[in-house]
Amino acid sequence: MLSRRDKLYTGIALIIFLGLLGILNNTLSGYHMRLINLIGINIILVVSLNLTNGFCGVFSLGHAGFMAVGAYVSAILALPLTKKALVLPELPTWLGSIEVNFLLSLIIGGLVAAFFALLIGYPVLRLSGHYLAVATLGFLIIIQVLITQLSHITRGARGINGLISYTNVWWVWGTVIVTIYAVWRIVNSSYGRGMLAIREDDLAAESLGINLTSHKLLAFCVGAFFAGVGGALWGHLITVVNPLSFDSNRTFNLVVMSVVGGMGSITGGVIGATLMTIVPELLRNLEVGITIFGMSIPPLYGLSQIILAGALILVIFFRPHGLVGNWEFNWNFLKKSKNISKTTQNL
Amino acid sequence: GEQKDAAKDNEAAAGETIKVGAIFNLTGAQASLDGPSLNGFKLAAKEINAKGGVLGKQIEVISIDGKTDQTSATNAALKLAEEDKVVAMAGFSDSNYALAAGPTAQEAGIPFITTGATLPSLPEQVGDYFFLAPFGDDAQAYAAADYAVEKLGSKTAYILKDTAMDFTMNLAAYFEERFKKYNGEDAILLEDTFKTNDQDYSAQINRLKAMKTKPELLFISSGPSDCGIIVKQVREAGIDIPIISGDGFDTPLLIELGGEGANVDTYFATHTCLTNEKELVKNFVTAYQEEYSREPENGFAALGYDTMYLIADAIERANSEDPTAIRDAIAETQGFEAVTGTISYEPGNRVPKKSVSVLKVEDGKFAFVEEVTP
Amino acid sequence: MDTVKKNKIVLSVEGITKKFKGLVAVDNYNLQLPEGEIIGLIGPNGAGKTTVFNMLTGIFPPTEGKIMLAGSDITGFRPDHIVQRGIARTFQNIRLFSNLSVLENVVIAAQIRKKYGFISTLCSSASFTKEENELITKAEEYLEALGIAEYKEQKAKNLAYGIQRKLEIARALATNPLVLLLDEPAAGMNPQESIDLMHTIRKLKDEFNLTVILIEHDMKVVMNLCERLQVLSYGKILAEGTPEEIRNNKLVIDAYLGRSTASA
Amino acid sequence: MLELNDINVYYGKIHAVKNISLKIKKGELVALLGANGAGKTTTLRTISGMLRAKSGSIIFDGQDINKIEAHKIVAMGLAHCPEGRQVFSRLSVLENLKIGAFLRKDHKKIEKDLELVYSLFPVLAERKNQSAGTLSGGEQQMLAIGRSLMSNPSLLLFDEPSLGLAPIIIEKIFEVIKELKNEGKTILLVEQNAYNALAIADRGYVLETGNIKLSGEAGDLLANDEVKKAYLGG
Amino acid sequence: MSGTYLLQNLIDGISLGSIYALVAIGFSMTYSILRLINFAHGDILMIGAYSGLFIMVAWQLPLWASLLGAMIFAAFVGMLVERIAYRPLRGSNEEATLITSLAVSIFIENLGIMVLSPQPRGFAIPKFLTKLHTINEITISNMTILIISLAIILMLVLTYFVICTRMGVAMRACSENINAARLMGVNINKVVACAFAVGSGMAAVAGIMLAGQYGRIEPLMGFVPGLKAFIAAVIGGIGSIPGAALGGYVLGLSEILLVALLPAAYSGYRDAFVFIILILVLLFKPAGLLGTLEGRKV
Ligand SMILES: Nc1ncnc2c1ncn2[C@@H]1O[C@H](COP(=O)(O)OP(=O)(O)OP(=O)(O)O)[C@@H](O)[C@H]1O
Ligand SMILES: Nc1ncnc2c1ncn2[C@@H]1O[C@H](COP(=O)(O)OP(=O)(O)OP(=O)(O)O)[C@@H](O)[C@H]1O
Ligand SMILES: [Mg+2]
Ligand SMILES: [Mg+2]
């Protein structure tokens, strides 16, 4: 629970941050704003992934599947009727004849994703460790197959394009704030403590009255909800969704962000998502051909990934639990100077 | 990554350069298609610059890796439009990525020519700044169907298609439509599916072999990475009815992997025949060999090459570096002689009317059979 | 002791049996446990003592038999349901939530009785804040009771062994049980620490009005603490009686105590 | 035979063992006592090469073994029966015992030692094909002791061998340890059960928060008031 | 549906399963010891295939020599990767090693694209292997026979190795409890290196078989088999070599048979059905087909 002082600081920080976003939105180029939006979307995805993988210790590889569900549901719902008739003529009439506003489509997208999480989670969450990882990966592949095959609803491999680019900095960062708030509330409640207990020792947790299934399901469904919303935001940013957009690589990518930042921490999720969105873009600048002493070296495409891989190994080598581990951001550093050493030590 | 081709001193001499963006998937699953395309594209730019450039300026190709990832593709397009201020963009052999990057270019008002994506509805879906350099899937599928019916005399067909690719699904659909038009609704005896990189097609082949009435033709709708293996496995299973396909078969891999099997009645419709005796084609092949010390890997290399020339031609005709003027010039292109055929855009249609070449494998080489304009 | 006997039975176990692929780990175990008693469960290693605990707490369902707690049948219930009904335990091999703080360890156990729902969690409602504060106060009380409140901010894994043992007991207590099962709480403690622990357990029993089953190999602790003992051997009850009776039982001496302990 | 000179061991920033020196002569049985967290286990783990001392030297059979890898130290004749049993839970009892003799090649003698272990702990013979993870706590402890005997060591480190055992087995284990000593093995015994340990030991050391607080003949320690108060419960 | 049709599909399923089994066995060698999901295993497979091709083309050596050479080279690369990337993390948490192996995989794949070019290449096998036998309309090539027999032989050899040799026993001990194994005098660096060497050698064999069967290699060829190996090893039961093999066969057979038995219109759903089957298997056997659930011993 936050003290009054902490609430004040948080409020001020939020206002400053939103103001800054507003300023940036009017000054930065579209390219840079897009990066800021992608950072936000990745934060939504990674923080929600941390709820299952980090806090609850349920290692899921299905996150991209929930993204896919959210993205498709929201895409189909929010597509303007005129376009819908053109792009998705085979939709069942009830679906073909509704157009939902963006906010509602985000929420429904998230809810449908959460519903899928409930369906798959109920049987699968009794598995543990890598067995669960494989089962959730299987879910991701099943979703991909369904999207590819149910082409009268999803247009199959062609994907749905021409989505309206609703997604902007306010939608993204508004959702980021909601996501972080919700996850933070959950983590700091009996539900979150139950999840932590399950992560530490599920047998002891069960012997202390914690219902394993309901806690795991809660983490899984809430994670899936935000994954669905994140997927929907992503779809309306890129303006096209297809089955390949949500493959195992995307899941792995999210897992990397989560582990690099620190799985058991919201702060870690934010840091991991931010870094792993920006750094690859920055590394692009290395893929330039250069001329040294008259010898011209062509640009080496793939170099940025190689450097990124090397950097990842180094990060993990020095910080096996991610950059911040389980540490959570707090305002203590503002208190008194003698506390500073304490916070950095926790780092 | 991006690359600034023109040397610094060159730039100083010309005052400035004309920047053209290139987004290709140089890493990831699409790399084998897009890599050669970029090579062709850059080769053309180099040739143009050597001849003095366009409008008296050098062309600077700024190339970014799309990483076979839609997010990267759109980021790249936005970067090219806003940071690098290119006058035109080109790229991609797959419509999934073209569909991701295209709208960004459209919104920025910069013409985008896809070098290799062949979905005919792409320009319509993206907008008036989007063009195809190759013909559409409909053209090649119709050409294949026409050839099969008229020259091979096929009455019934079997279709095997890759469900994971937009391109293969469309190709199969257009072929089916045309083939049924000739031979009636029941002409397609069986339609079976696989997924990119499945590698093992024995189950499908077994089903084909077990069919009561054998089809007279196999239409295999696959991408370049699978075609050779499929042909090999089909032939190894002892099936030797004619196989026909689209430009997905236009890859040396068909011969390399298909082995003996590919020599048996294997046809495909594609953009051009690189063993063609035409001057333009021969020049391209030699220039490519000189620049990269290898044969053009596939037809996409030629398409990349043509696209650069197409853009340069449009800039020249527009006599301006204004993207909109260039767009208008591209739209007015008529009878532009390219390695992959003659390109003309009819008013309002941004898919070029182009001839289709039908090729056949003979003695481990591609042999030109005929050129059709469906 | 007579007064104790008159108390009503809280836990009644009728003929529970556990088989592991041919091995009969516990064979027809019976127990009538009156409220407020401390009963000792001793026996050679592998006799099936921990298995009895595992069955009582729902970790394994018994192969046969019936378990009644405060008059209702709890046989085959899940562990979390059983704790809610009122049986809590500690583990032979310590199973703390090692990366969590001492306080969190206890709060997790205490929250078994929380009432607020998911919505109040999300909007941080007044009832949520109130209950959370109560939970923390409660947890601190239990830490106080075991004399380990000073460690509350530390991570459980960084504690010394003896403190970890006490934390396990505090955690089990925090679920507010009717019956507390202690599995070798004195293991790994030196004689002085065991004696301290013994006093603690006695104090807790009175303070929280507990009924206790104690598994322990330290005879000093068992003999001093328990009013009644059951001896298990090869899964069967070998003997049952007061510490005095057990100490002199020839069968028990041969199977379990050995000459020197018996005479000590 | 074994000599520790001023060793210091850290877990990250935690200084667990501070400047400890101790000596064990050949054939001696030395007890190492101390409260929970005093650093007993840490000391043993450092000797057997599982941990590295930051400074100081450990001389075993005339050789400094501080920088030597654990498996080479075992090959020199050291056996360490670790805290918490650490049996290979999915392997059978028999396989566990055989791995104890991993470095030996004298198959005949191994068979004999196996019989010896079985005769010390008949339960193990009964359970020889059961997987070790499903043994009861006490049975696992017997297995761990038996396993460390299988390497036919000259120096034995025991870390709380009586933990969690029935009184009758504890008696037995101390007898076994005494017997091992009589056979001429050198033994370093860590115990909470200070009475029994000192009863069979020649000498003893008392550790407190990483430092050696007391040392001396076993009998003297048993009689020492401080020791009595802190460790013997009286 | 005729008997021959089914039989043909069974044979093809076993052949595909054999390849998966080969990859999965190698994968599970390191998996069981370090609890490391080695995503780079598929990339080692790719390296094996390329080195095999190189030996055949550049040095004109026969297939068996290129198999041997590729195994040695891949084993070397595997040990190198272990030494550089995994050993510093020994004893660290699972997620850390997982990410490292993903990073190694990205590293190798992109290096492959840069050095070897992304273009697929043909992989020609000796003529005698492509020869087809037809019995009762069932066709089977020498290559298929080779794959199946190699898988079975290697499986037996490895099982013998793990159960009966000292190194194998040491490996099993390490996979249970590394620290206790050290106390028994086991040199764990050697054991882990050996496991990587053997696992990578197996990957090389699998790579060449895969390349030989389908005639094509490319830098990204390892991704899918690597993922399937992980799935097969898990389905079979973590750490069990026969389990990994069985998992491979289950995967291979279900992929082929589902396409064969489903109507053509549904064959696109194949992967969904495969995974539904696998999830069901796990629900009934939560520790995989041959895995033992580490008993809830308290
Ligand atoms: N999950 C299991 N699977 C198979 N056998 C088991 C399992 N759990 C316990 N056993 C067996 O049941 C018997 C009783 O074990 P238990 O742990 O109850 O003994 P215990 O009396 O607690 O002994 P100790 O005092 O040594 O802790 C042992 O022989 C043990 O091997
Ligand atoms: N893996 C570890 N990481 C961090 N600190 C540790 C670790 N292991 C032990 N310690 C700390 O080192 C100190 C000495 O521990 P050690 O295990 O050596 O004590 P001990 O004398 O064996 O105690 P016990 O009787 O409980 O076994 C303790 O303060 C302990 O908390
Ligand atoms: Mg027990
Ligand atoms: Mg210790």
mmCIF file of N, CA, C and O and ligand atoms in Angstrom, chain C residues 44-51 92-93 183-184 215 217, chain D residues 136-138 164, chain E residues 297-298, ligand 3:
data_model
loop_
_atom_site.group_PDB
_atom_site.id
_atom_site.type_symbol
_atom_site.label_atom_id
_atom_site.label_comp_id
_atom_site.label_asym_id
_atom_site.label_seq_id
_atom_site.Cartn_x
_atom_site.Cartn_y
_atom_site.Cartn_z
ATOM 1 N N PRO C 44 10.516 -45.933 14.072
ATOM 2 C CA PRO C 44 11.748 -45.980 13.285
ATOM 3 C C PRO C 44 11.609 -45.178 11.991
ATOM 4 O O PRO C 44 10.510 -44.862 11.566
ATOM 5 N N ASN C 45 12.742 -44.915 11.380
ATOM 6 C CA ASN C 45 12.708 -44.214 10.104
ATOM 7 C C ASN C 45 12.005 -45.082 9.075
ATOM 8 O O ASN C 45 12.246 -46.282 8.983
ATOM 9 N N GLY C 46 11.128 -44.427 8.350
ATOM 10 C CA GLY C 46 10.396 -45.167 7.325
ATOM 11 C C GLY C 46 9.198 -45.901 7.857
ATOM 12 O O GLY C 46 8.584 -46.698 7.148
ATOM 13 N N ALA C 47 8.831 -45.627 9.103
ATOM 14 C CA ALA C 47 7.700 -46.337 9.679
ATOM 15 C C ALA C 47 6.380 -45.864 9.100
ATOM 16 O O ALA C 47 5.382 -46.571 9.163
ATOM 17 N N GLY C 48 6.371 -44.659 8.566
ATOM 18 C CA GLY C 48 5.141 -44.161 7.972
ATOM 19 C C GLY C 48 4.558 -42.962 8.689
ATOM 20 O O GLY C 48 3.418 -42.572 8.416
ATOM 21 N N LYS C 49 5.333 -42.345 9.530
ATOM 22 C CA LYS C 49 4.824 -41.214 10.310
ATOM 23 C C LYS C 49 4.473 -40.038 9.397
ATOM 24 O O LYS C 49 3.363 -39.497 9.451
ATOM 25 N N THR C 50 5.441 -39.665 8.580
ATOM 26 C CA THR C 50 5.180 -38.536 7.683
ATOM 27 C C THR C 50 4.034 -38.870 6.737
ATOM 28 O O THR C 50 3.221 -38.003 6.392
ATOM 29 N N THR C 51 3.947 -40.125 6.346
ATOM 30 C CA THR C 51 2.850 -40.522 5.462
ATOM 31 C C THR C 51 1.503 -40.320 6.144
ATOM 32 O O THR C 51 0.537 -39.911 5.506
ATOM 33 N N GLN C 92 8.766 -31.905 7.352
ATOM 34 C CA GLN C 92 10.011 -32.491 7.842
ATOM 35 C C GLN C 92 11.215 -31.799 7.203
ATOM 36 O O GLN C 92 12.151 -31.414 7.893
ATOM 37 N N ASN C 93 11.190 -31.657 5.871
ATOM 38 C CA ASN C 93 12.202 -30.832 5.221
ATOM 39 C C ASN C 93 11.577 -29.466 5.043
ATOM 40 O O ASN C 93 10.571 -29.322 4.376
ATOM 41 N N ASP C 183 6.110 -31.929 12.194
ATOM 42 C CA ASP C 183 6.939 -33.046 11.733
ATOM 43 C C ASP C 183 8.403 -32.758 12.057
ATOM 44 O O ASP C 183 9.058 -31.959 11.390
ATOM 45 N N GLU C 184 8.901 -33.390 13.087
ATOM 46 C CA GLU C 184 10.285 -33.245 13.543
ATOM 47 C C GLU C 184 10.734 -31.792 13.675
ATOM 48 O O GLU C 184 11.698 -31.360 13.051
ATOM 49 N N ILE C 215 5.599 -35.370 15.576
ATOM 50 C CA ILE C 215 6.549 -36.405 15.185
ATOM 51 C C ILE C 215 7.918 -35.904 15.607
ATOM 52 O O ILE C 215 8.274 -34.757 15.317
ATOM 53 N N HIS C 217 12.115 -37.298 16.825
ATOM 54 C CA HIS C 217 13.030 -38.362 17.240
ATOM 55 C C HIS C 217 13.791 -37.995 18.503
ATOM 56 O O HIS C 217 14.528 -38.814 19.040
ATOM 57 N N SER D 136 12.242 -43.008 3.187
ATOM 58 C CA SER D 136 11.930 -42.067 4.259
ATOM 59 C C SER D 136 13.201 -41.295 4.584
ATOM 60 O O SER D 136 14.301 -41.651 4.174
ATOM 61 N N GLY D 137 12.999 -40.202 5.322
ATOM 62 C CA GLY D 137 14.135 -39.344 5.641
ATOM 63 C C GLY D 137 15.298 -40.116 6.239
ATOM 64 O O GLY D 137 16.437 -39.975 5.809
ATOM 65 N N GLY D 138 15.001 -40.930 7.215
ATOM 66 C CA GLY D 138 16.060 -41.666 7.890
ATOM 67 C C GLY D 138 16.749 -42.643 6.968
ATOM 68 O O GLY D 138 17.978 -42.782 6.992
ATOM 69 N N GLY D 164 17.560 -36.292 12.092
ATOM 70 C CA GLY D 164 16.293 -36.908 11.735
ATOM 71 C C GLY D 164 16.248 -38.412 11.874
ATOM 72 O O GLY D 164 15.388 -39.046 11.275
ATOM 73 N N LYS E 297 7.043 -36.245 -2.540
ATOM 74 C CA LYS E 297 7.608 -36.689 -1.274
ATOM 75 C C LYS E 297 7.775 -35.463 -0.400
ATOM 76 O O LYS E 297 8.356 -34.474 -0.812
ATOM 77 N N VAL E 298 7.253 -35.576 0.792
ATOM 78 C CA VAL E 298 7.256 -34.377 1.627
ATOM 79 C C VAL E 298 8.191 -34.553 2.815
ATOM 80 O O VAL E 298 8.209 -35.604 3.408
HETATM 81 MG MG MG F 3 9.207 -38.477 8.241
#
